[in-house]
PDB file of C-alpha atoms in Angstrom:
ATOM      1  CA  UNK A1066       7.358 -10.088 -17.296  1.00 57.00           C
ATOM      2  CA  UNK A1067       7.202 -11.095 -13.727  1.00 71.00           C
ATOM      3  CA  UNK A1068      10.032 -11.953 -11.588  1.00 70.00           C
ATOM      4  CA  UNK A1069       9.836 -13.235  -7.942  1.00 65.00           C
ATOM      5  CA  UNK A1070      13.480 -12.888  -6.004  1.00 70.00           C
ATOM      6  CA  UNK A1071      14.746 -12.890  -2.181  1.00 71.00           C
ATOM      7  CA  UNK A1072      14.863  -9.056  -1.051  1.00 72.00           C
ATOM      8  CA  UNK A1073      18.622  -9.862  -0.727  1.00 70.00           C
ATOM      9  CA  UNK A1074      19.437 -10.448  -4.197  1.00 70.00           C
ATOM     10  CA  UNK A1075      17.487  -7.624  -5.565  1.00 74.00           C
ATOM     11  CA  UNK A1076      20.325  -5.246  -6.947  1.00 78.00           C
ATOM     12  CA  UNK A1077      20.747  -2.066  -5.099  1.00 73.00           C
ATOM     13  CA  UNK A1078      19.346   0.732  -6.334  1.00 85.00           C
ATOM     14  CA  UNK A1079      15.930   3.079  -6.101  1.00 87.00           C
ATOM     15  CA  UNK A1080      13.198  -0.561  -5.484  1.00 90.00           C
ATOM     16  CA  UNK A1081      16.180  -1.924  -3.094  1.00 90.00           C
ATOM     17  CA  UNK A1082      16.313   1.230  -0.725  1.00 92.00           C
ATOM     18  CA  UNK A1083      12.454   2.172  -0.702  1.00 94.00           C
ATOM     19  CA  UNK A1084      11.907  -1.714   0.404  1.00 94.00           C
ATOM     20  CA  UNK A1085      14.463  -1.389   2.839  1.00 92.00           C
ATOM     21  CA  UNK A1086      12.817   2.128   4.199  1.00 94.00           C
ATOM     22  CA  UNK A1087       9.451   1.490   4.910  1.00 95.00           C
ATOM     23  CA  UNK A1088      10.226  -2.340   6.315  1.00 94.00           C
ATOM     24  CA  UNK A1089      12.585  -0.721   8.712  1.00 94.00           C
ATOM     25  CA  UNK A1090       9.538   1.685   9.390  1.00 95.00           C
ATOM     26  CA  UNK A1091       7.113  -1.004   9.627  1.00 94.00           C
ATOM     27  CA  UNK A1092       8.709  -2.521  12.458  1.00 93.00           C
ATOM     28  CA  UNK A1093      10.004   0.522  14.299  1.00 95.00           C
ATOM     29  CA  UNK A1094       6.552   2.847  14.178  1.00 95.00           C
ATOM     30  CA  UNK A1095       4.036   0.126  13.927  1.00 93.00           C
ATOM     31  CA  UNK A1096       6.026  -3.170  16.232  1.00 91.00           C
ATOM     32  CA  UNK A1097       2.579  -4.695  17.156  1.00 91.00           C
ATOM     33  CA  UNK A1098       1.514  -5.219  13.559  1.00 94.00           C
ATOM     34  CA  UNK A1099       5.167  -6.035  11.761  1.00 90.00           C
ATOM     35  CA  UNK A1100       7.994  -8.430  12.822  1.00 86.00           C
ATOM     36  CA  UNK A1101      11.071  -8.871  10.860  1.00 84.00           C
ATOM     37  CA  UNK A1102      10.096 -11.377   8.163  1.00 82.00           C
ATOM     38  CA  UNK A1103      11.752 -12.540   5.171  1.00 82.00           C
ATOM     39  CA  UNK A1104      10.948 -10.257   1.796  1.00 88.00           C
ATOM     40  CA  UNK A1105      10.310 -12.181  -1.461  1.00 86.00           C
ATOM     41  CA  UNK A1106       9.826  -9.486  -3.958  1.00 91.00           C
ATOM     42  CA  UNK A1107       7.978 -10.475  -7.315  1.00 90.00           C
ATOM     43  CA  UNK A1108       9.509  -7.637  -9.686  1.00 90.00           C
ATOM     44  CA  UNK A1109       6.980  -6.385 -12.568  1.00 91.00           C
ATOM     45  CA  UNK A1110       8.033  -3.938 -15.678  1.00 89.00           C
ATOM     46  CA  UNK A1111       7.095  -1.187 -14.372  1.00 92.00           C
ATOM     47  CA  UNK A1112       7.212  -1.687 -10.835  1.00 94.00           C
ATOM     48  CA  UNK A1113       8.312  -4.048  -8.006  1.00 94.00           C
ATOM     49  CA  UNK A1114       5.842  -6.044  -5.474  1.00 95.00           C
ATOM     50  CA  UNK A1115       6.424  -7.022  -2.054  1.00 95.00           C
ATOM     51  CA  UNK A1116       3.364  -8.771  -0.025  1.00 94.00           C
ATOM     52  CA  UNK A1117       4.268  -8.138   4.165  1.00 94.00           C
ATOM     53  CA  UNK A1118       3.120 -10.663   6.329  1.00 92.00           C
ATOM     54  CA  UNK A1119       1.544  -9.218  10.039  1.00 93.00           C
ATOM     55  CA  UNK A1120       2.106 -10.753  13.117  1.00 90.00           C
ATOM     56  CA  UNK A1121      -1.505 -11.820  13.162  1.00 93.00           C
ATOM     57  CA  UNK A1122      -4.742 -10.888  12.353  1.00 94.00           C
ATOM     58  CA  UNK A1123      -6.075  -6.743  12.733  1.00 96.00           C
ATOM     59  CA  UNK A1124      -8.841  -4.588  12.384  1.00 94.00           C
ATOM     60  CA  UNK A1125      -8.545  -2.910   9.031  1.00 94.00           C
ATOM     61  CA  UNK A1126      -9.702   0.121  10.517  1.00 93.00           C
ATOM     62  CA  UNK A1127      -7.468   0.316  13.570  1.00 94.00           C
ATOM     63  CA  UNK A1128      -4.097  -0.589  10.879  1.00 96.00           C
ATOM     64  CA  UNK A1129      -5.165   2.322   8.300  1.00 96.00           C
ATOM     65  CA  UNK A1130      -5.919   4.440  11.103  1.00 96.00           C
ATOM     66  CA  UNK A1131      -2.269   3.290  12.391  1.00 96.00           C
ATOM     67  CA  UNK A1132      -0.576   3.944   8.760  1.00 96.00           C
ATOM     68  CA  UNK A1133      -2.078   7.727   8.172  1.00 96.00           C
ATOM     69  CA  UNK A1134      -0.828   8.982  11.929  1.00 96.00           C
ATOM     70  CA  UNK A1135       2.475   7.240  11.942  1.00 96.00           C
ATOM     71  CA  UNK A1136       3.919   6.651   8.073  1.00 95.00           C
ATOM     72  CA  UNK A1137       1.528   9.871   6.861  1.00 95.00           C
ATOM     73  CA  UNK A1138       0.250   8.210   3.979  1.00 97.00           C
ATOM     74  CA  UNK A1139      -3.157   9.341   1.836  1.00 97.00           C
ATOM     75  CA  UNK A1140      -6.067   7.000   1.370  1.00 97.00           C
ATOM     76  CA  UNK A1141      -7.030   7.001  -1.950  1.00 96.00           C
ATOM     77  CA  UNK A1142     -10.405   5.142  -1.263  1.00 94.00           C
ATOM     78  CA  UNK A1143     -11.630   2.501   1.357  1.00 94.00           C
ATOM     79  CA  UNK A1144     -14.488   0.403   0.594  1.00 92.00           C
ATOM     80  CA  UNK A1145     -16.903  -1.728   1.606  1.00 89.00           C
ATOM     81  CA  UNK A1146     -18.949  -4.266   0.009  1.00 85.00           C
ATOM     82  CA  UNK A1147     -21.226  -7.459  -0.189  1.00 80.00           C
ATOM     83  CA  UNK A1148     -22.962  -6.305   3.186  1.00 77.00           C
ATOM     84  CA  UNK A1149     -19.433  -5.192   5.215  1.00 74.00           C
ATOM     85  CA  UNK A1150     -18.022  -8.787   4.144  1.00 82.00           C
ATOM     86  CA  UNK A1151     -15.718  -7.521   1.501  1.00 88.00           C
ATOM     87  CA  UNK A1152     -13.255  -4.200   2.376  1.00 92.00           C
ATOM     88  CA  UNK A1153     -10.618  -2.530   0.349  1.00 94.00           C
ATOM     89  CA  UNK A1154      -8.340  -0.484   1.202  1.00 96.00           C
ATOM     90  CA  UNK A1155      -6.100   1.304  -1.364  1.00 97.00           C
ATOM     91  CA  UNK A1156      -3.399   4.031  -0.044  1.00 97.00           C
ATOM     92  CA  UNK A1157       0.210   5.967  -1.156  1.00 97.00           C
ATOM     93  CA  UNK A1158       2.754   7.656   0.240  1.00 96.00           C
ATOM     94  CA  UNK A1159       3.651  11.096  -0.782  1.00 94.00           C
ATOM     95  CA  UNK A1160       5.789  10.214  -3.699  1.00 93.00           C
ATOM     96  CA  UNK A1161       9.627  11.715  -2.904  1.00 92.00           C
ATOM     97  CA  UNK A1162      13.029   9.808  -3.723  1.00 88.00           C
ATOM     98  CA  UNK A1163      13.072   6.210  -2.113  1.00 87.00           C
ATOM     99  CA  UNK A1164       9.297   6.771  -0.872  1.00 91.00           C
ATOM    100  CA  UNK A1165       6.772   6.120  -3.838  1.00 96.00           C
ATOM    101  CA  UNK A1166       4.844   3.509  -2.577  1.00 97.00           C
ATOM    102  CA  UNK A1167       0.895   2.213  -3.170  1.00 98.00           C
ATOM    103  CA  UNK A1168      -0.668  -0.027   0.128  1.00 98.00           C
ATOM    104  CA  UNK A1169      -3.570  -2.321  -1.164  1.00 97.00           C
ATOM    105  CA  UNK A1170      -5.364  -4.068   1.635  1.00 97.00           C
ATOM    106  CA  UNK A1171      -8.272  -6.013   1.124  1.00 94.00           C
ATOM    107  CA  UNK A1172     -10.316  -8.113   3.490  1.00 93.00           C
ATOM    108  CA  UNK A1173     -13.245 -11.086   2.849  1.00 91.00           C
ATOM    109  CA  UNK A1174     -13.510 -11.599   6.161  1.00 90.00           C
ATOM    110  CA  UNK A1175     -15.252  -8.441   7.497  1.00 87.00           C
ATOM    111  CA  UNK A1176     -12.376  -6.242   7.574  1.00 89.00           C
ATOM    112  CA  UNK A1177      -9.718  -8.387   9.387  1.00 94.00           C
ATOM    113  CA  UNK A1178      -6.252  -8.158   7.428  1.00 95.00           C
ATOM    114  CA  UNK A1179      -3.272 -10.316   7.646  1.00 94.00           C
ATOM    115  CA  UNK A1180      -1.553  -8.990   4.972  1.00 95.00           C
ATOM    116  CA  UNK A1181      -0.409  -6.100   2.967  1.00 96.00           C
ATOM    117  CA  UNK A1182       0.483  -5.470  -0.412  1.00 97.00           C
ATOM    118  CA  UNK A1183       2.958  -2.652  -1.511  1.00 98.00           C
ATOM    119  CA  UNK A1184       3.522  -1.699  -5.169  1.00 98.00           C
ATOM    120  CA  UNK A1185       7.425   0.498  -5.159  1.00 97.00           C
ATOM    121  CA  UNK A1186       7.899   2.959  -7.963  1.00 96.00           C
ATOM    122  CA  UNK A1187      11.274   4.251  -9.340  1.00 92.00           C
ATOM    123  CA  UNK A1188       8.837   6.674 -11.356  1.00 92.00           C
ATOM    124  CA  UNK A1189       6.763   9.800 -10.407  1.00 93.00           C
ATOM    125  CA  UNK A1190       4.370   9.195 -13.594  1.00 94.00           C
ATOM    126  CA  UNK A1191       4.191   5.501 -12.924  1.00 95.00           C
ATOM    127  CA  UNK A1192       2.881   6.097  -9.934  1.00 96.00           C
ATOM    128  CA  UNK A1193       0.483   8.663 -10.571  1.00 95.00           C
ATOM    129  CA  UNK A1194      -0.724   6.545 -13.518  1.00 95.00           C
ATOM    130  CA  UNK A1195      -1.218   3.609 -10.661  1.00 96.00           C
ATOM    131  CA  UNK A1196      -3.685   5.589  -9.032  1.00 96.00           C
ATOM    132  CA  UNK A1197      -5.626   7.003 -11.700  1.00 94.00           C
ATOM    133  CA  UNK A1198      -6.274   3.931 -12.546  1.00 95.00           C
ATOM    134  CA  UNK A1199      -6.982   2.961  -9.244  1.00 95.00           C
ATOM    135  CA  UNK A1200      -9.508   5.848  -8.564  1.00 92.00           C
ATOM    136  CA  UNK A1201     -11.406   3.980 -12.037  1.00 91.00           C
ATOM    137  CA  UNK A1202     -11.722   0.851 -10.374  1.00 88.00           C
ATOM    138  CA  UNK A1203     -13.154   2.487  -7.338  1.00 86.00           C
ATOM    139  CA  UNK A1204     -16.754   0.952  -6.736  1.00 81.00           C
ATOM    140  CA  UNK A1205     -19.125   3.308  -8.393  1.00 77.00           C
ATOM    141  CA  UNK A1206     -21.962   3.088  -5.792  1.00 77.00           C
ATOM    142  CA  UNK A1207     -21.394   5.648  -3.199  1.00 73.00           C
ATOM    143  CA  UNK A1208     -23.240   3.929  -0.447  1.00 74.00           C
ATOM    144  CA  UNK A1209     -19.921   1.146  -0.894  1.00 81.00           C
ATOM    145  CA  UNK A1210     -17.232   3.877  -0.597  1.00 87.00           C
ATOM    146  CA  UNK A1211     -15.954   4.741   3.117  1.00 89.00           C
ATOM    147  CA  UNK A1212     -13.775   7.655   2.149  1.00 91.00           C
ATOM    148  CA  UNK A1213     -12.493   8.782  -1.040  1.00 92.00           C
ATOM    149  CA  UNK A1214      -9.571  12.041  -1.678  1.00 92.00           C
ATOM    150  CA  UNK A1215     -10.495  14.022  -3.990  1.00 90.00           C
ATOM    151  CA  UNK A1216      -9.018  14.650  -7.561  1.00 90.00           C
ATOM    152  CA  UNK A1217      -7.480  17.954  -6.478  1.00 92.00           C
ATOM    153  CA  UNK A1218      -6.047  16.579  -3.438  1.00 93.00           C
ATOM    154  CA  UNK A1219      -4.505  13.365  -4.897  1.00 92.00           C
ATOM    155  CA  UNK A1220      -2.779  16.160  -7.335  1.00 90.00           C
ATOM    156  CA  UNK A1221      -1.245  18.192  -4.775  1.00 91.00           C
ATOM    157  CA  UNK A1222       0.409  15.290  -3.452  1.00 90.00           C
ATOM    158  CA  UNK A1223       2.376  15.202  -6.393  1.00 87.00           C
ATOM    159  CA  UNK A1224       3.422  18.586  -6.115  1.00 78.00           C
TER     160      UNK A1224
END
């Protein structure tokens, strides 16, 4: 069951603080991409949804480039498809308390993004089970994938 609510009435707790955490990190580590915005939050069973707005348009590239030296996140896979039209991106933090996070971002217009998607976790197995499910719906031609972590490496994350 899905459930869309204003950041604000979201009750406090593990989803209410990880939000809060990496929008606060957004804006201070990465100002030219990230504003402050309004939050509407779309709340799933399993996990809660929040879709950021940028200031404007960015290289994909440039932005996941941007998110791995400043918020230290792990790319899971990046991808490109259709002849370069189509990228996806598809990236987590290293899951500790308030920080278990998934980053999809996904471009049809030759990787220019707008947009990003977070998935929050208040579980360690939910997660995982997020991106092994993920890494399955990675393209399977390896001329379309960009860079991929390995199995291994995705596990020691969770270490």
């Amino acid at each position: 069951m899905e459930k869309a609510l204003d950041y604000n009435t979201l009750e406090d707790g593990t989803y209410k603080r990880s939000i809060l955490l990496l929008y606060q990190k957004l804006i201070k580590l990465l100002p030219g991409y990230f504003t402050e915005q309004q939050i509407c939050v779309i709340q799933h069973a399993y996990f809660t949804e929040v879709v950021l707005n940028m200031e404007e348009q960015h290289v994909l590239e440039n932005f996941v480039s941007d998110l791995v030296e400043k918020l230290h996140i792990h790319v899971l896979y990046a991808s490109k498809e259709e002849k370069g039209k189509v990228y996806k991106v598809v990236a987590y933090s290293t899951p500790v308390e308030d920080e278990m996070f998934v980053v999809y971002l996904s471009s049809t217009n030759y990787g220019i993004v707008d947009s990003m998607t977070v998935f929050f976790f208040d579980s360690l197995e939910t997660m995982y089970y997020q991106l092994l499910s993920e890494r399955d719906s990675m393209p399977k031609l390896q001329k379309n994938i960009l860079e991929q972590e390995s199995y291994a490496e995705t596990l020691s994350n969770f270490n």
